[in-house]
mmCIF file of C-alpha atoms in Angstrom:
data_model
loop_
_atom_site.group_PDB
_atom_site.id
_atom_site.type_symbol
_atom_site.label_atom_id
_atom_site.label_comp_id
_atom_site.label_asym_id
_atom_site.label_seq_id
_atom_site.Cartn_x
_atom_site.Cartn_y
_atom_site.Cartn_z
ATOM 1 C CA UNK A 834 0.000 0.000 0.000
ATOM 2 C CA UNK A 835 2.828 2.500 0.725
ATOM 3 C CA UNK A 836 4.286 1.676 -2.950
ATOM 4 C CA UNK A 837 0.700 2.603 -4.498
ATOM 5 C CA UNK A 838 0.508 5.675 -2.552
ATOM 6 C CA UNK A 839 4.335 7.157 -3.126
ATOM 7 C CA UNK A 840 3.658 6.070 -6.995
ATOM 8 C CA UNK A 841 0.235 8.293 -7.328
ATOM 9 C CA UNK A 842 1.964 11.158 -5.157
ATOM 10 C CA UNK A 843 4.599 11.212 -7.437
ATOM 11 C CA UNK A 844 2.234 11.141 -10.461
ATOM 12 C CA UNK A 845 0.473 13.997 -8.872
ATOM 13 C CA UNK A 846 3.619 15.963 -8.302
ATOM 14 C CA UNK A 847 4.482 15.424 -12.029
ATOM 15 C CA UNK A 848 0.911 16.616 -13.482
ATOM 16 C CA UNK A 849 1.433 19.641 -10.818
ATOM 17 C CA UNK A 850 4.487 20.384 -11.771
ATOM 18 C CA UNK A 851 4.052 20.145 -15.807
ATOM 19 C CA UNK A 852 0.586 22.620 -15.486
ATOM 20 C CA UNK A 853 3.212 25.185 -13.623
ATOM 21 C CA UNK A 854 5.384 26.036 -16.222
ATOM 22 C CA UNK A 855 4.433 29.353 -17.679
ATOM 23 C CA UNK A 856 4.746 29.809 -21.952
ATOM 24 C CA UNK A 857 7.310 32.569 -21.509
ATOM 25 C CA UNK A 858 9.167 34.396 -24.766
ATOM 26 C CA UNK A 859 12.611 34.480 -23.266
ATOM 27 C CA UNK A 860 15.802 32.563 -25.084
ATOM 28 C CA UNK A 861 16.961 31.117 -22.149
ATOM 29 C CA UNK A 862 13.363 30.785 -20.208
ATOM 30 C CA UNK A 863 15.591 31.912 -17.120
ATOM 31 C CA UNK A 864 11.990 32.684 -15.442
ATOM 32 C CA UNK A 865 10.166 29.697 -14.765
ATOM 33 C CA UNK A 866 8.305 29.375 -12.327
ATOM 34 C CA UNK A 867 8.789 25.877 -11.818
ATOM 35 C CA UNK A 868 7.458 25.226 -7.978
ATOM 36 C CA UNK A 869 10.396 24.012 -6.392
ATOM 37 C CA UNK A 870 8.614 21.148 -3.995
ATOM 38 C CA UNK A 871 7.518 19.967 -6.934
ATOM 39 C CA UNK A 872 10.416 19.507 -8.828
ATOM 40 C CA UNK A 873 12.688 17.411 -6.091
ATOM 41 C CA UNK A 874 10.153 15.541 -5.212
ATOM 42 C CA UNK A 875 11.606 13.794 -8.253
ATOM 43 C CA UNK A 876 14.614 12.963 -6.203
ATOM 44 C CA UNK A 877 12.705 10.521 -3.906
ATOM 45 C CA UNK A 878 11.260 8.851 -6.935
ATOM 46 C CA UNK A 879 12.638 5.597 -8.698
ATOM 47 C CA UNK A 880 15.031 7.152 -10.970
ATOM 48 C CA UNK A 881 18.080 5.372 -9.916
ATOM 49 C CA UNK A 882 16.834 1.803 -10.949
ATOM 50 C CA UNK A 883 20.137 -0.269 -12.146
ATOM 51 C CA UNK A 884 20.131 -0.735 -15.636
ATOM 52 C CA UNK A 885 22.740 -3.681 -17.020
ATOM 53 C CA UNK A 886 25.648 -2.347 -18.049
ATOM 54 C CA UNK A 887 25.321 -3.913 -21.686
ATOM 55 C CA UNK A 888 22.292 -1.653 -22.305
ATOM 56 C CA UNK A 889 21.869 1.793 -22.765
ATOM 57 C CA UNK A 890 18.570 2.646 -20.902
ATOM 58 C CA UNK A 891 16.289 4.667 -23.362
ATOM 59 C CA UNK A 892 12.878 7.008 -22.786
ATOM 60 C CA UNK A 893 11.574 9.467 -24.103
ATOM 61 C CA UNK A 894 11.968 12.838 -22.959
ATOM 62 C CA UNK A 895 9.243 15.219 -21.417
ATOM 63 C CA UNK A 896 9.239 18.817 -22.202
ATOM 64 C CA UNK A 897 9.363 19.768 -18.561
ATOM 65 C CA UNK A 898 11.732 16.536 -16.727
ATOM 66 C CA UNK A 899 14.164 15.190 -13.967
ATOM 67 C CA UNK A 900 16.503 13.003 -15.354
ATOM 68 C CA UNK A 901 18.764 11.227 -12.426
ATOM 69 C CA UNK A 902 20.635 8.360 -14.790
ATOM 70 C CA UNK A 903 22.577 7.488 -17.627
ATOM 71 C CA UNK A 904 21.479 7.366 -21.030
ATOM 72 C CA UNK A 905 19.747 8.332 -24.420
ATOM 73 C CA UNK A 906 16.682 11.121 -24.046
ATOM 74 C CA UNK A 907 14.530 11.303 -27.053
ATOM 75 C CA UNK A 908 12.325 14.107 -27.308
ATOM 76 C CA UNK A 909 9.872 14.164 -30.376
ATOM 77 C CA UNK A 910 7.188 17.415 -30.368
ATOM 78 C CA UNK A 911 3.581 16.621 -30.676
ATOM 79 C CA UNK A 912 2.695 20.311 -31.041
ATOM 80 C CA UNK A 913 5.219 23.652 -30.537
ATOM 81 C CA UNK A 914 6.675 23.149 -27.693
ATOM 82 C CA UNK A 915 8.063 27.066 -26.448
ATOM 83 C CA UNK A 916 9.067 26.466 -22.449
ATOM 84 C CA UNK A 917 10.657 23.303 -22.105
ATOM 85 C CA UNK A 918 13.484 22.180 -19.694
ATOM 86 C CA UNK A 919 14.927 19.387 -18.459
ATOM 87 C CA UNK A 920 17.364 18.790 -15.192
ATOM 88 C CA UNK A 921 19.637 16.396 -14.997
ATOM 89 C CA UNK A 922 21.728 15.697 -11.891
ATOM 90 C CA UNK A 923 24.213 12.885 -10.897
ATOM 91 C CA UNK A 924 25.941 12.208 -7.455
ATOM 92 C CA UNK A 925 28.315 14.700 -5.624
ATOM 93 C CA UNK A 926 31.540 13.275 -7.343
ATOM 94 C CA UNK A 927 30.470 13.406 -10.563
ATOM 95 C CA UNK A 928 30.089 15.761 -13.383
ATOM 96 C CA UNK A 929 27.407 15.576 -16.495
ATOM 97 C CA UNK A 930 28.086 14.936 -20.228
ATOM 98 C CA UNK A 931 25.319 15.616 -22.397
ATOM 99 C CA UNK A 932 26.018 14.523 -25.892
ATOM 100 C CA UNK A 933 24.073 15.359 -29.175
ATOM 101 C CA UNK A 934 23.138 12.330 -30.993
ATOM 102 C CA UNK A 935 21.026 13.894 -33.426
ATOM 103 C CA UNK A 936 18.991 16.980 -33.881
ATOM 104 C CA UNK A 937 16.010 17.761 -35.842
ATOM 105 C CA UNK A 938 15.134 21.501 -35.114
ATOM 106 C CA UNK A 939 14.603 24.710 -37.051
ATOM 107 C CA UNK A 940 17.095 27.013 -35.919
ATOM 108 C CA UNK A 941 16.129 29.889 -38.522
ATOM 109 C CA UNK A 942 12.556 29.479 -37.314
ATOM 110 C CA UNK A 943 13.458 30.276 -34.134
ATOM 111 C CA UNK A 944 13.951 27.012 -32.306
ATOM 112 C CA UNK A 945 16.518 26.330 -30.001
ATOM 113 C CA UNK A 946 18.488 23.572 -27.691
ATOM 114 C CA UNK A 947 20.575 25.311 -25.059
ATOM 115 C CA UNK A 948 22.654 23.266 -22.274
ATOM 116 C CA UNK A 949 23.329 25.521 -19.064
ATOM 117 C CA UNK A 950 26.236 24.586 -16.744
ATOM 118 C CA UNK A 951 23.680 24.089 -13.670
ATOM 119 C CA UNK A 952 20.157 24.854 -12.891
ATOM 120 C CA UNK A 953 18.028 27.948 -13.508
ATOM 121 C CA UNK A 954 14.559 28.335 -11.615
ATOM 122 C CA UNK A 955 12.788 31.694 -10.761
ATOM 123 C CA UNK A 956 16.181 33.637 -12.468
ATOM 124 C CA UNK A 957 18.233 32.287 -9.840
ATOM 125 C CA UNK A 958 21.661 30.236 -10.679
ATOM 126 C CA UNK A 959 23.200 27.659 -9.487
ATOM 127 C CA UNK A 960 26.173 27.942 -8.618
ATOM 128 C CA UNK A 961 25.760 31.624 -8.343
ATOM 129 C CA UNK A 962 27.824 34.215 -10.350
ATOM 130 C CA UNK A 963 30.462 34.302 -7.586
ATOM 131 C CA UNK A 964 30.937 30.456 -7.317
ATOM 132 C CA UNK A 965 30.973 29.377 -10.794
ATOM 133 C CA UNK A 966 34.121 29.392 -12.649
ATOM 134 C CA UNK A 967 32.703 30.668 -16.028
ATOM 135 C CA UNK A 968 31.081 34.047 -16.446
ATOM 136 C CA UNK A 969 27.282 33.349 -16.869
ATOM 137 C CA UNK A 970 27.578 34.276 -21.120
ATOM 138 C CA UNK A 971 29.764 30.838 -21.128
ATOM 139 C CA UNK A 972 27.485 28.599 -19.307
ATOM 140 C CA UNK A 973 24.978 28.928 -21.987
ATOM 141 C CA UNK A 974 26.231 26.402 -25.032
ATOM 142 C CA UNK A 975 23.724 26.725 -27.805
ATOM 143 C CA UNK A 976 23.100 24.304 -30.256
ATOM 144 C CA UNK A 977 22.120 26.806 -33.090
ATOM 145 C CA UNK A 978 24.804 28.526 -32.401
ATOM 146 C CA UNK A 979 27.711 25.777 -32.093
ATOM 147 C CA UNK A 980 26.337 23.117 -34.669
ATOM 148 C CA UNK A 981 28.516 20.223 -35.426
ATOM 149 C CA UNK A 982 31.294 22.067 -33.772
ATOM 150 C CA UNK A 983 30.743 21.570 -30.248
ATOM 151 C CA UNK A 984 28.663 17.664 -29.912
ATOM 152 C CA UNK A 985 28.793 17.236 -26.409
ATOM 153 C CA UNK A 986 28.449 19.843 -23.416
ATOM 154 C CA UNK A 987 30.275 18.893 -19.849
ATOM 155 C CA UNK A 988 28.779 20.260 -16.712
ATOM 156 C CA UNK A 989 31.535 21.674 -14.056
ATOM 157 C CA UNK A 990 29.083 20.068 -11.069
ATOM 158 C CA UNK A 991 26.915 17.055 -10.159
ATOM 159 C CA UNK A 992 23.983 19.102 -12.202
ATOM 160 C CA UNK A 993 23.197 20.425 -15.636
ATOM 161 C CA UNK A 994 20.054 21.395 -17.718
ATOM 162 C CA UNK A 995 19.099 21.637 -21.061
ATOM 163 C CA UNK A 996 16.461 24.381 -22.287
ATOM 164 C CA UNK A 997 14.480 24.275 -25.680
ATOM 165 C CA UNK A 998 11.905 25.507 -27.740
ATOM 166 C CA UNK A 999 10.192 23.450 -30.958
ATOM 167 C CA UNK A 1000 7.692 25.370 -33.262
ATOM 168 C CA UNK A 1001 6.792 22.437 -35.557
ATOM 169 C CA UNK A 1002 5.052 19.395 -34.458
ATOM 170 C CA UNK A 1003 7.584 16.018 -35.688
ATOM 171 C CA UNK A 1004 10.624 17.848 -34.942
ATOM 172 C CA UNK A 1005 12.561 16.372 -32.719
ATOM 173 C CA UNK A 1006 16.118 15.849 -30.889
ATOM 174 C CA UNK A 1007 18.009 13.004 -29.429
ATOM 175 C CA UNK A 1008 20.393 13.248 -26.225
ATOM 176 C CA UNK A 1009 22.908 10.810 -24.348
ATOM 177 C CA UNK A 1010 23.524 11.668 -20.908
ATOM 178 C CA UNK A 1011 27.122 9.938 -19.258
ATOM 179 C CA UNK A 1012 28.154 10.972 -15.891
ATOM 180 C CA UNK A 1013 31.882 11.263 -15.632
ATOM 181 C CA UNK A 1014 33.804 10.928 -11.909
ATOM 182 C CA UNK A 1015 35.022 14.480 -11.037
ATOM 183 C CA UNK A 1016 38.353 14.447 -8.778
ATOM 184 C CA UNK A 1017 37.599 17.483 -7.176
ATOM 185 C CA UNK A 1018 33.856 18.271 -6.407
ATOM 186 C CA UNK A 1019 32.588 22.071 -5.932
ATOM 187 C CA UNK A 1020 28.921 23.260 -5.821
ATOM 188 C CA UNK A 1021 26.210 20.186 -5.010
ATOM 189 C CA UNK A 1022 23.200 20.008 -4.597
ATOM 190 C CA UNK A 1023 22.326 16.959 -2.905
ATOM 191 C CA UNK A 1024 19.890 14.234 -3.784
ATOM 192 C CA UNK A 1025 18.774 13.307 -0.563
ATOM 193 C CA UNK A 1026 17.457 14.900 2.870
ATOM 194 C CA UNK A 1027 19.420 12.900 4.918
ATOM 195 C CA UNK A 1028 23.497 12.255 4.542
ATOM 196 C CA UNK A 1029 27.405 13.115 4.946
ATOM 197 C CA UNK A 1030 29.879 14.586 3.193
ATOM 198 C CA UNK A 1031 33.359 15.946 3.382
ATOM 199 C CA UNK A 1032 34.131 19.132 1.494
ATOM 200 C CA UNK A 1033 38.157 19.648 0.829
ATOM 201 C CA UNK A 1034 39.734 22.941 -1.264
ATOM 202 C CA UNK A 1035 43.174 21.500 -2.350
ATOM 203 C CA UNK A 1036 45.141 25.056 -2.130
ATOM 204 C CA UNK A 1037 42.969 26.479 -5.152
ATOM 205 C CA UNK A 1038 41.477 29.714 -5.060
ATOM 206 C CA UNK A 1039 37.580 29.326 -5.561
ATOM 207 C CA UNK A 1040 34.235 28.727 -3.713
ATOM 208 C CA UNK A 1041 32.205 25.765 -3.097
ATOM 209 C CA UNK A 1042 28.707 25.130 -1.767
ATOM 210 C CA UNK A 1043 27.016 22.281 -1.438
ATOM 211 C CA UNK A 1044 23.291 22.827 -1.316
ATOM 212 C CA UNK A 1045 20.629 20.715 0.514
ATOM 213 C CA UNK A 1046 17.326 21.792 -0.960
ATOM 214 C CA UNK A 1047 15.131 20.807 2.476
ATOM 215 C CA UNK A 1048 14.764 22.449 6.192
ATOM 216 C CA UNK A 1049 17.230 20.383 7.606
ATOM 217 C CA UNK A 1050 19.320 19.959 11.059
ATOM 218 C CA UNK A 1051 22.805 20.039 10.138
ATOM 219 C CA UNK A 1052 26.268 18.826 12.098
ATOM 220 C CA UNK A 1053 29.643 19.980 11.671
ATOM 221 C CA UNK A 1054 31.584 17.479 12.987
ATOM 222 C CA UNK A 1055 35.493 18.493 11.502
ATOM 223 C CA UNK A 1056 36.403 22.002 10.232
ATOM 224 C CA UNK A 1057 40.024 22.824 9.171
ATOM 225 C CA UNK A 1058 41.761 25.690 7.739
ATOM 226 C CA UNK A 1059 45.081 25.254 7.001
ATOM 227 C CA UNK A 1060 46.406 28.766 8.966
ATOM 228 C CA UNK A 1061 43.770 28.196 12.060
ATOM 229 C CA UNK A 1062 45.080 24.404 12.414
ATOM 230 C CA UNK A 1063 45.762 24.310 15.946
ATOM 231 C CA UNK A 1064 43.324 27.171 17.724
ATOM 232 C CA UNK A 1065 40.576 26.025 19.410
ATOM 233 C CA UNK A 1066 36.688 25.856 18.127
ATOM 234 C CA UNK A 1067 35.270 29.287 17.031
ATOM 235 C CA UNK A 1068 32.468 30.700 15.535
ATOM 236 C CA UNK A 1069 32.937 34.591 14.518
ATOM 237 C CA UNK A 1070 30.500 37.078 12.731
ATOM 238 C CA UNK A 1071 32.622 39.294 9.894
ATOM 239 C CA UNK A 1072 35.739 36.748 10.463
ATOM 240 C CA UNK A 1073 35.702 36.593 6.473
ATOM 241 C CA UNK A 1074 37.107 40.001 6.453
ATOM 242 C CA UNK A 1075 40.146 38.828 8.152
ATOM 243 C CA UNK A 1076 41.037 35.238 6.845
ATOM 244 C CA UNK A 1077 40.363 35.066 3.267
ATOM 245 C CA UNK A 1078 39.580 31.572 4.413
ATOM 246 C CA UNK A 1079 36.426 30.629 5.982
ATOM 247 C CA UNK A 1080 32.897 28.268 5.873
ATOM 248 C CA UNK A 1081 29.770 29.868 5.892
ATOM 249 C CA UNK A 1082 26.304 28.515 7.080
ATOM 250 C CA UNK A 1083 23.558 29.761 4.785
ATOM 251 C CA UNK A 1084 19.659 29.892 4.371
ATOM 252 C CA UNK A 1085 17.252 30.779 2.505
ATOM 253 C CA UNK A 1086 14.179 29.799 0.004
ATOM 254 C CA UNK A 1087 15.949 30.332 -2.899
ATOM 255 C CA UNK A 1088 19.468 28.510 -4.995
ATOM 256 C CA UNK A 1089 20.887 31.131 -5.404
ATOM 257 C CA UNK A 1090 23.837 31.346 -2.592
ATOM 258 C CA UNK A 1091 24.601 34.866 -3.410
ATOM 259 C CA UNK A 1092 21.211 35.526 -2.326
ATOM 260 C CA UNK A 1093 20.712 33.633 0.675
ATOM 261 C CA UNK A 1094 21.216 35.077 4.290
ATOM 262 C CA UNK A 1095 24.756 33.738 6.371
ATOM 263 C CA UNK A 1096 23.453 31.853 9.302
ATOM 264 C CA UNK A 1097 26.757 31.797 10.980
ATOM 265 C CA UNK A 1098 30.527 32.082 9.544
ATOM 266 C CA UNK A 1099 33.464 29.581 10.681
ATOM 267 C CA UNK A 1100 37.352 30.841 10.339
ATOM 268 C CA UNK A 1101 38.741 28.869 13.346
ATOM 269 C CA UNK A 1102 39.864 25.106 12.906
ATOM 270 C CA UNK A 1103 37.474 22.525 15.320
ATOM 271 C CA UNK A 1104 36.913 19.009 15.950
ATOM 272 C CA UNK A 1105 33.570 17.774 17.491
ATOM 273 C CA UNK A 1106 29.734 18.178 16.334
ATOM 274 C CA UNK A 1107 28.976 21.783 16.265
ATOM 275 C CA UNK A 1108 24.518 21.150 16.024
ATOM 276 C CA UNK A 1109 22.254 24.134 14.231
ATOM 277 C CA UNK A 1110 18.633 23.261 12.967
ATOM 278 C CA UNK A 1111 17.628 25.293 9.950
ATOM 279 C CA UNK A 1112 14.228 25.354 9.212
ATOM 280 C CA UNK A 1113 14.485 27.098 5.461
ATOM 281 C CA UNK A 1114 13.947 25.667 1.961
ATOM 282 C CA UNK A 1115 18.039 25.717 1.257
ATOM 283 C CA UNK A 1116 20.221 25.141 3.628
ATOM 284 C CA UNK A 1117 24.016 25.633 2.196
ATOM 285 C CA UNK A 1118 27.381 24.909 3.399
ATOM 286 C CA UNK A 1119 29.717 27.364 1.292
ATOM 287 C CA UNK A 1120 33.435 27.118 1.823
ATOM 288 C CA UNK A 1121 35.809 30.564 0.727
ATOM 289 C CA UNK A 1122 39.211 29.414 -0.176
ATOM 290 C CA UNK A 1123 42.096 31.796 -0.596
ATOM 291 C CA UNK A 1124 44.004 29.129 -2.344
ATOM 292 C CA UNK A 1125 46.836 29.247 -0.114
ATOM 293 C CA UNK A 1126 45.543 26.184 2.255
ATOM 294 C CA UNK A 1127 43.971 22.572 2.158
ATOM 295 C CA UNK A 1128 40.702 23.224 3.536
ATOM 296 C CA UNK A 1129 38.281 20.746 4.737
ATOM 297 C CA UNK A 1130 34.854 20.656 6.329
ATOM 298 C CA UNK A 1131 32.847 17.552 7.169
ATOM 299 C CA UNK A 1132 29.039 17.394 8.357
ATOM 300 C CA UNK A 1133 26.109 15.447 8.358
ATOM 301 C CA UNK A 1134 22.386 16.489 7.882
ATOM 302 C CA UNK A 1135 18.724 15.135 8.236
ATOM 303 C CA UNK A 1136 15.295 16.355 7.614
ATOM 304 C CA UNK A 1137 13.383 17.908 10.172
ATOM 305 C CA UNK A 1138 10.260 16.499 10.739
ATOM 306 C CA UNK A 1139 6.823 18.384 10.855
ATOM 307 C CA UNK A 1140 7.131 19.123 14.550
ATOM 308 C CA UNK A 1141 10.821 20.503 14.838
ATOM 309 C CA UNK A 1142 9.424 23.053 11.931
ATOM 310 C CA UNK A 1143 6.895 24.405 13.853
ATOM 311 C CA UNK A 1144 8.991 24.632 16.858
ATOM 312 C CA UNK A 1145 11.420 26.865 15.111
ATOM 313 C CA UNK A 1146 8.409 28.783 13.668
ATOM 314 C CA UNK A 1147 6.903 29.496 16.976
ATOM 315 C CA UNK A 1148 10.411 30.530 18.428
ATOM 316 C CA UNK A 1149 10.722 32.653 16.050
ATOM 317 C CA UNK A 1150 14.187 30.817 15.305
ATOM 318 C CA UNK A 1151 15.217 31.830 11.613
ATOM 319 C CA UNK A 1152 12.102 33.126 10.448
ATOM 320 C CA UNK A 1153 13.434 34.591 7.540
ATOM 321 C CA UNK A 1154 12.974 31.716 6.166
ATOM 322 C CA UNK A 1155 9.395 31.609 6.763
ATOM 323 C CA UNK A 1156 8.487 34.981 5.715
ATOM 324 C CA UNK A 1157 10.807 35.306 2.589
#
C-alpha cells in the first residue's frame, strides 16, 4: 500500500508540476516558475533503478523533466513546444556529459536547444555568479549557435540542464547523458534529505557550496583551515574580512547562494559536532578558499520532521525563512 501511494503522489507531483510552467518568450526561459517542492520531489522517486551495463537505458523525454541516470533522451514534439526544460543531476563526485546524438530543429525558425552549466529556476543560478568558474555568457552552449562544432556539453558540477523551444510538431532531438567521476567536487546540490559529506579545497582559489534543498538539522563534525590548524573551536560574525579563508552557514528559500542570508561564519579550525537546525527551503554549506591552504569541512544532515518546523516557527528561530 505505501508503494501505491508514493507512486500516485509522485504522479500527482508530475501533473502539478508540468501545469506550472508558464509559456514565456525568453531565449533562455531563465523565469520559470517551476514550484520548487515539486520539482525534487523527483529525487525521492525511482530514478536510480540499475540498468545492465550492456544496455543503454532509453525514454523518451518530457518537455518539462528530472533526469537522475545514464542514457539516451529522445524528445519528439507533438505540437510547438516554447518552455521546455529538463534537469539532470548525478551524485556529488560526478560531473554531467550531455552529448548530441542527433537533432532535428529549425534554428532559422526560431527554435533552439541550449545546455546551461547548472540549474536555472525563478532567475536564480546555481552555482551563483560568484561560485561558478565561467562568467554566466559561457554557461549557456547553444546548439544553433555551435552546430557540429561543439557535440557534447560537460557540466563543471553534479547538475546540468538543457532548455528548448520546438515550433513544428515532428521535430525532434536526441540526447545521451554519461556521468563522468570528477576528482575534485565544488557546488552540489544533494539528492537526498538525509546524509554526509566531506568538502576539501586542495590550495585552489575558488568557492564551493554544497546545497541541501530541504529544512534540515545540520552537524559539523570536523572544520580545518590550514592557517587556524591548531586554535581552538570558534564561531565569529565578519571573520571573512580577516582570513580570506572561511565556511559559511547559509539559508534561505531560494538557490541562489549569493542571495541567501549567512546563518553563521566559521574561520577557526574545530573538531567535534557543532549542532544548528535550519528550518528554510536551502540550507548551504559554502566554503571561501584563498588558495593558499587545504581546507576541509565535514558534516552530516537530516530532515526535520513536521514538529521541529513548527517549533522553530513558533520561536521565532530563523524566520526569515518563513516569511521570505
Amino acid at each position: 500500500m505505501r508503494v501505491m501511494e508514493r507512486t500516485f503522489r509522485e504522479q500527482l507531483f508530475f501533473l502539478v508540476l508540468c501545469l506550472s510552467v508558464l509559456k514565456g518568450d525568453s531565449r533562455y526561459i531563465e523565469n520559470n516558475e517551476i514550484p520548487k517542492d515539486d520539482l525534487y520531489s523527483f529525487l525521492n522517486s525511482e530514478l536510480k533503478r540499475e540498468i545492465p551495463e550492456e544496455l543503454m537505458y532509453r525514454r523518451p523525454l518530457r518537455c518539462l523533466d528530472m533526469v537522475a541516470v545514464e542514457g539516451q533522451f529522445t524528445f519528439t514534439a507533438e505540437r510547438p513546444q516554447l518552455s521546455c526544460a529538463a534537469f539532470f543531476m548525478a551524485e556529488p563526485n560526478e560531473v554531467i556529459s550531455v552529448y548530441y546524438d542527433s537533432v532535428d530543429i529549425d534554428c532559422r525558425g526560431g527554435d533552439f536547444i541550449t545546455v546551461f552549466d547548472g540549474w536555472v529556476m525563478k532567475g536564480e543560478k546555481f552555482p551563483s555568479s560568484q561560485d561558478h568558474p565561467l562568467p554566466a555568457y559561457e554557461r549557456y552552449v547553444d546548439y544553433c549557435d555551435s552546430g557540429s562544432l561543439r557535440r557534447s556539453v560537460r557540466s563543471s558540477q553534479n547538475v546540468a540542464m538543457v532548455f528548448f523551444r520546438i515550433h513544428k510538431a515532428g521535430s525532434s532531438f536526441t540526447l545521451t547523458v554519461r556521468k563522468l567521476i570528477n576528482p575534485f567536487p565544488c557546488n552540489i546540490i544533494s539528492q537526498s534529505p538525509e546524509g554526509s559529506y566531506t568538502m576539501v579545497i586542495p590550495q585552489q582559489h575558488r568557492n564551493c557550496s554544497f546545497s541541501i534543498i530541504y529544512p534540515v538539522e545540520i552537524d559539523i563534525s570536523e572544520f580545518s583551515l590550514g592557517h587556524y590548524n591548531n586554535f581552538p573551536k570558534r564561531s565569529l560574525p565578519g571573520c571573512a574580512a580577516e582570513s580570506g579563508d572561511f565556511v559559511q552557514l547559509l539559508g534561505g528559500n531560494g538557490i541562489d547562494t549569493s542571495k541567501l542570508l549567512p546563518i553563521t561564519d566559521l574561520c577557526i579550525s574545530f573538531s567535534g559536532p557543532t549542532h544548528m537546525k535550519v528550518g528554510c527551503d536551502n540550507t548551504v554549506v559554502r566554503m571561501v578558499s584563498s588558495g593558499k591552504f587545504v581546507n576541509r569541512v565535514s558534516f552530516s544532515y537530516r530532515l526535520l520532521d513536521r514538529q521541529e518546523l513548527q517549533d522553530i516557527k513558533l520561536n521565532n528561530v530563523e524566520d526569515f525563512c518563513f516569511n521570505n
